[in-house]
Amino acid sequence: MGVTTVTDVRPTLDGGNVLHTLFRSDQGGHEQVVLCQDRESGLKAVIALHSTALGPALGGTRFYPYASEDDAVQDALNLSRGMSYKNALAGLDHGGGKAVIIGDPAPVAEGGVKSERLLLAYGRFVASLGGRYVTACDVGTYVQDMDVVARANRWTTGRSPENGGAGDSSVLTAFGVFQGMRASAQAAWGEPTLRGRTVGVAGVGKVGHHLVRHLVEDGASVVVTDVRAESVERLLAHHREGVRAVADTDALIRADLDVYAPCALGGALDDATVPVLTAKIVCGAANNQLAHPGVEKDLADRSILYAPDYVVNAGGVIQVADELHGFDFDRAKAKATRIYDTTLAIFDRAKSEGIPPAEAADRLAEQRIAEARGAAL
């Protein structure tokens, strides 16, 4: 079924809204949701803590120009729930949390709203939670941003090496996705390699361009697309062989692919996408790839093997979690390598229980969280 998504937090005729979602609906279950506002800096943010059963909630800060505050809350709820499951299956002693900052993430000088004052204000809100939430980078935030946020609180990871951090977490995110893709190839074709296969990568930004490098080195042919033309141009300039580009995601999913890797925003697998996919494997870095419950069955009905997103993209959170203990890249990479084994275990459970891999992953994650809650009683 995939991690349950919150589908609607808008006010209803009977007065229901986000509070109804949190307290009464099946989509709820979050421990705490904090709405943050600092008028001087223009900060508007949401911090959502889904679970602290395994330890302090850990998850990145997304900076995005949401169409509405409702959309921002909805995204924070979905992402934080996903982080609970991701951290559980990554073997981390952390629960799930996520923050979103509403607005254009470009600097103020370039027409956006991001500023040092705003990031410091956000850091103070993180500090107010007293360690229940540990933040890091996500879409729209970068290492240099976390360096600023960390000046206001000590529960910030993803900082620069110069400031005691691990640096760019996208490095191990991409490495972990590659391990998940190797496991998928083993399950589908009996060999843990992409050599001779064609892989389509949608989104070649922070994570995608690292993933392309792993694929090229493994001997795959790679087809890419991105809404930012400069990202594609930069990638093609670096990889003069083995990589080609197509105009958009629609062209990519219709191309002759063995593997499709969504590496941009969520909802990549929906009722329009799945019927036209040519790939036999879906394995990518994007969060919340399943647009709604039931998509995983549509994939299974078409014999498309889906590697659950929050399993294979856990390399980044493994990296930033390691930073809390004095970062050691080799130690973190060794943990991220285990994503291969975890992915295979999920495929095995899915096969033995006759369920989609997304449901098998959920069951494993929920089992670990439940055991932690039971041990705490």
XYZ file of C-alpha atoms in Angstrom:
377
model
C 0.000 0.000 0.000
C 2.940 2.351 0.454
C 3.232 4.827 3.274
C -0.246 6.236 3.869
C -0.555 9.730 2.454
C -2.605 12.566 3.852
C -4.880 13.562 1.002
C -6.838 16.570 2.223
C -6.373 19.022 5.078
C -8.701 21.721 3.753
C -11.562 22.971 5.918
C -14.817 21.077 5.420
C -18.431 22.138 5.766
C -18.641 20.594 9.221
C -15.671 22.617 10.411
C -13.108 19.809 10.020
C -9.567 20.746 9.016
C -6.008 19.753 9.800
C -6.970 19.114 13.441
C -9.568 16.608 12.311
C -6.927 14.942 10.154
C -4.483 14.739 13.043
C -6.819 13.630 15.801
C -9.641 11.663 14.211
C -8.898 10.319 10.735
C -6.941 7.236 9.685
C -4.482 9.622 8.053
C -3.457 11.058 11.398
C -1.184 9.604 14.033
C 1.337 12.417 14.208
C 2.632 13.284 17.672
C 3.071 17.000 17.107
C 2.689 19.626 14.394
C 4.160 23.085 14.927
C 3.143 26.111 12.846
C 5.972 28.644 12.847
C 5.797 32.318 11.931
C 8.297 35.141 12.270
C 6.919 38.338 10.795
C 10.220 40.242 10.775
C 11.965 37.717 8.530
C 8.857 36.546 6.666
C 9.261 32.974 7.889
C 6.238 30.693 7.525
C 7.013 27.077 8.294
C 5.520 23.796 9.439
C 7.391 21.241 11.551
C 5.691 17.837 11.738
C 6.780 15.088 14.131
C 5.196 11.806 13.186
C 6.883 9.543 15.734
C 9.655 9.598 18.331
C 9.238 5.937 19.320
C 12.699 5.023 18.031
C 14.330 8.262 19.167
C 14.380 11.962 18.246
C 12.550 12.652 14.993
C 15.004 13.160 12.132
C 14.188 14.635 8.730
C 15.101 17.463 6.392
C 13.765 20.949 5.795
C 12.025 21.506 2.459
C 11.895 25.097 1.151
C 9.219 25.368 -1.523
C 6.705 27.900 -2.921
C 3.560 25.964 -2.034
C 0.352 27.099 -3.691
C -1.328 27.278 -0.282
C -0.656 26.789 3.415
C -2.899 23.714 3.260
C -0.581 22.161 0.669
C 2.403 22.895 2.897
C 0.813 21.214 5.921
C -0.202 18.237 3.804
C 3.338 17.836 2.478
C 4.849 18.080 5.964
C 2.489 15.394 7.268
C 3.223 13.049 4.375
C 6.966 13.569 4.459
C 7.256 13.152 8.225
C 5.332 9.886 8.159
C 7.623 8.682 5.401
C 10.639 9.581 7.529
C 9.371 7.370 10.383
C 9.284 4.406 8.029
C 12.550 5.325 6.328
C 14.481 5.682 9.576
C 13.020 2.435 10.915
C 14.114 0.397 7.893
C 17.488 2.139 7.782
C 18.119 0.750 11.261
C 18.445 4.192 12.829
C 17.550 5.101 16.394
C 15.408 7.972 15.152
C 11.750 8.621 14.614
C 10.305 10.587 11.713
C 9.951 14.323 11.321
C 9.972 16.876 8.540
C 9.786 20.628 8.154
C 8.648 22.762 5.248
C 9.330 26.460 4.779
C 6.812 28.208 2.547
C 8.208 30.480 -0.167
C 10.585 30.813 -3.074
C 13.915 29.351 -1.872
C 15.980 31.792 -3.924
C 17.857 34.450 -1.931
C 16.089 37.752 -1.352
C 18.540 39.452 -3.727
C 17.330 37.116 -6.497
C 13.618 37.611 -5.860
C 13.075 34.823 -3.328
C 12.509 34.935 0.422
C 15.517 33.048 1.769
C 17.713 35.139 4.061
C 20.052 34.690 7.003
C 17.435 36.261 9.284
C 14.773 33.834 8.098
C 17.017 30.782 8.545
C 18.023 31.894 12.039
C 14.363 32.373 12.949
C 13.642 28.863 11.693
C 16.573 27.542 13.731
C 15.089 29.074 16.872
C 11.839 27.199 16.278
C 13.799 23.941 15.926
C 15.573 24.790 19.186
C 12.219 25.329 20.916
C 11.478 21.612 20.482
C 14.374 20.762 22.791
C 15.869 17.971 20.715
C 12.650 16.192 19.747
C 13.398 17.153 16.136
C 16.734 17.034 14.305
C 16.748 18.863 10.976
C 18.853 18.626 7.815
C 18.768 19.547 4.112
C 15.984 18.744 1.676
C 14.638 20.247 -1.558
C 15.447 23.959 -1.594
C 17.911 23.889 1.308
C 21.632 23.333 1.181
C 24.666 22.764 3.361
C 25.314 26.487 3.703
C 21.723 26.958 4.892
C 22.179 24.325 7.593
C 25.335 26.104 8.728
C 23.174 29.172 9.398
C 20.345 27.198 11.033
C 22.902 25.498 13.296
C 23.916 28.859 14.718
C 20.497 28.978 16.400
C 20.295 25.383 17.631
C 22.418 22.281 18.154
C 19.985 19.835 16.571
C 21.044 20.488 12.963
C 22.853 18.062 10.661
C 23.921 18.249 7.013
C 26.371 21.031 7.853
C 29.605 21.733 6.009
C 32.792 19.888 6.998
C 34.260 23.271 7.993
C 31.503 23.545 10.595
C 31.800 20.011 11.910
C 29.298 18.445 9.533
C 29.168 15.725 6.921
C 28.565 17.932 3.914
C 26.187 17.157 1.053
C 23.909 14.235 2.007
C 22.926 13.693 -1.624
C 26.173 11.761 -2.102
C 25.059 8.795 -0.001
C 21.415 9.232 -1.032
C 22.430 8.464 -4.599
C 24.716 5.636 -3.464
C 21.842 4.051 -1.545
C 19.469 4.330 -4.517
C 22.110 2.635 -6.630
C 22.306 -0.209 -4.079
C 18.525 -0.538 -4.205
C 18.677 -0.608 -7.987
C 21.310 -3.347 -7.885
C 19.036 -5.365 -5.586
C 16.130 -4.800 -7.970
C 18.229 -6.023 -10.881
C 19.151 -9.126 -8.871
C 15.487 -9.814 -8.141
C 14.313 -9.175 -11.702
C 17.160 -10.517 -13.811
C 19.345 -12.586 -11.501
C 22.333 -10.255 -11.565
C 23.103 -7.271 -9.299
C 24.250 -4.985 -12.071
C 22.810 -2.451 -14.516
C 25.418 -3.209 -17.152
C 23.802 -3.284 -20.573
C 20.506 -1.915 -19.198
C 18.849 1.390 -20.034
C 17.931 3.541 -17.055
C 15.743 6.647 -17.240
C 16.450 9.288 -14.583
C 13.849 12.018 -14.063
C 15.572 14.851 -12.217
C 19.338 15.264 -12.324
C 19.787 17.789 -9.532
C 21.394 17.191 -6.151
C 20.852 13.415 -6.101
C 20.186 12.543 -9.724
C 23.549 13.628 -11.102
C 25.381 11.452 -8.551
C 23.133 8.510 -9.444
C 23.927 8.946 -13.140
C 27.635 8.709 -12.342
C 27.143 5.366 -10.543
C 25.082 4.040 -13.433
C 27.584 5.051 -16.106
C 30.419 3.518 -14.097
C 28.368 0.306 -13.845
C 27.971 0.160 -17.627
C 24.362 1.312 -18.010
C 22.978 3.541 -20.747
C 21.218 6.499 -19.165
C 18.386 8.699 -20.464
C 17.702 11.873 -18.464
C 15.353 14.805 -18.192
C 14.928 17.753 -15.843
C 12.761 20.851 -15.729
C 16.000 22.842 -15.392
C 17.740 22.862 -18.748
C 21.012 23.969 -17.149
C 21.109 20.807 -15.017
C 20.826 18.613 -18.096
C 23.401 20.646 -20.006
C 25.868 20.422 -17.133
C 25.383 16.655 -16.893
C 25.818 16.076 -20.632
C 28.979 18.174 -20.618
C 30.409 15.922 -17.912
C 29.220 12.607 -19.396
C 29.964 12.759 -23.097
C 29.189 9.064 -23.592
C 26.486 6.811 -22.197
C 24.010 9.602 -21.419
C 21.364 11.263 -23.568
C 18.486 13.604 -22.804
C 14.808 13.782 -23.727
C 12.496 16.783 -23.597
C 10.354 15.939 -20.562
C 9.174 13.249 -18.161
C 6.378 12.111 -20.479
C 8.934 11.385 -23.193
C 11.158 9.641 -20.663
C 8.575 7.203 -19.324
C 7.571 6.291 -22.887
C 11.177 5.657 -23.917
C 12.495 2.108 -24.168
C 13.691 1.658 -20.566
C 14.635 -1.206 -18.308
C 14.572 0.940 -15.149
C 12.758 4.185 -14.334
C 14.279 6.335 -11.571
C 12.077 9.237 -10.364
C 14.471 11.635 -8.630
C 12.446 14.864 -8.447
C 9.310 15.631 -6.396
C 6.724 13.080 -5.230
C 3.649 11.682 -6.949
C 5.667 10.452 -9.928
C 3.688 7.198 -10.186
C 0.024 7.866 -10.899
C -2.905 6.705 -13.025
C -1.495 8.406 -16.108
C 2.102 7.276 -15.689
C 1.882 3.606 -14.784
C -0.070 2.415 -17.868
C 2.545 3.796 -20.272
C 5.716 2.859 -18.385
C 8.019 0.660 -20.449
C 10.418 -0.049 -17.569
C 10.319 -3.330 -15.665
C 11.778 -1.756 -12.505
C 10.998 1.516 -10.733
C 13.704 2.607 -8.310
C 14.424 6.269 -7.615
C 15.296 8.891 -5.041
C 12.068 10.933 -4.933
C 9.948 10.754 -1.784
C 6.283 9.658 -1.832
C 6.385 8.374 -5.395
C 3.002 6.626 -5.193
C 0.377 9.280 -5.929
C -2.342 7.405 -4.049
C -3.018 4.016 -2.415
C -3.532 1.419 -5.095
C -0.780 2.516 -7.459
C 1.475 -0.218 -6.105
C -1.110 -2.819 -7.190
C -1.270 -1.253 -10.652
C 2.503 -1.647 -10.882
C 2.302 -5.279 -9.746
C -0.477 -5.997 -12.245
C 1.869 -4.854 -15.002
C 4.721 -6.952 -13.555
C 6.725 -3.827 -12.763
C 8.972 -4.294 -9.734
C 8.764 -1.298 -7.410
C 11.584 -0.624 -4.953
C 9.918 1.373 -2.131
C 11.253 4.913 -2.256
C 11.827 5.431 1.449
C 13.908 2.251 1.578
C 16.289 2.967 -1.269
C 16.697 6.726 -0.682
C 17.728 6.318 2.969
C 21.436 6.872 2.303
C 21.126 10.596 2.956
C 19.463 10.205 6.334
C 22.041 7.562 7.256
C 24.728 10.138 6.468
C 23.223 12.968 8.505
C 22.432 10.633 11.417
C 26.061 9.572 11.511
C 27.047 13.234 11.768
C 25.462 13.353 15.219
C 28.134 10.933 16.427
C 31.159 12.569 14.794
C 30.937 11.937 11.079
C 32.878 9.056 9.534
C 32.190 8.710 5.807
C 33.353 5.089 5.550
C 31.155 4.079 8.486
C 28.133 5.839 6.974
C 28.776 4.365 3.531
C 28.989 0.869 5.026
C 25.546 1.399 6.593
C 24.164 2.681 3.284
C 25.517 -0.408 1.516
C 23.062 -2.468 3.606
C 20.215 -0.913 1.595
C 20.969 -3.649 -0.939
C 20.199 -6.394 1.606
C 17.156 -4.574 3.025
C 15.678 -4.165 -0.447
C 16.178 -7.848 -1.242
C 14.577 -8.807 2.086
C 11.533 -6.716 1.224
C 11.210 -8.355 -2.195
C 11.481 -11.789 -0.553
C 8.783 -10.958 2.001
C 6.527 -9.526 -0.702
C 6.876 -12.718 -2.722
C 6.327 -15.063 0.223
C 3.256 -13.173 1.481
C 1.809 -12.413 -1.946
C 1.786 -8.646 -1.390
C 3.356 -5.689 -3.231
C 6.860 -4.633 -2.070
C 5.504 -1.316 -0.778
C 3.199 -3.161 1.614
C 5.984 -5.517 2.679
C 8.212 -2.534 3.480
C 5.439 -0.881 5.495
C 4.910 -4.016 7.541
C 8.604 -4.306 8.375
C 8.817 -0.646 9.375
C 5.628 -0.777 11.446
C 6.908 -3.899 13.193
C 10.100 -2.146 14.307
C 8.216 0.972 15.468
C 5.666 -1.132 17.366
C 8.416 -3.113 19.053
C 10.080 0.120 20.148
C 6.812 1.437 21.583
C 6.257 -1.843 23.399
C 9.755 -1.793 24.871
C 9.158 1.733 26.154
C 6.056 0.724 28.142
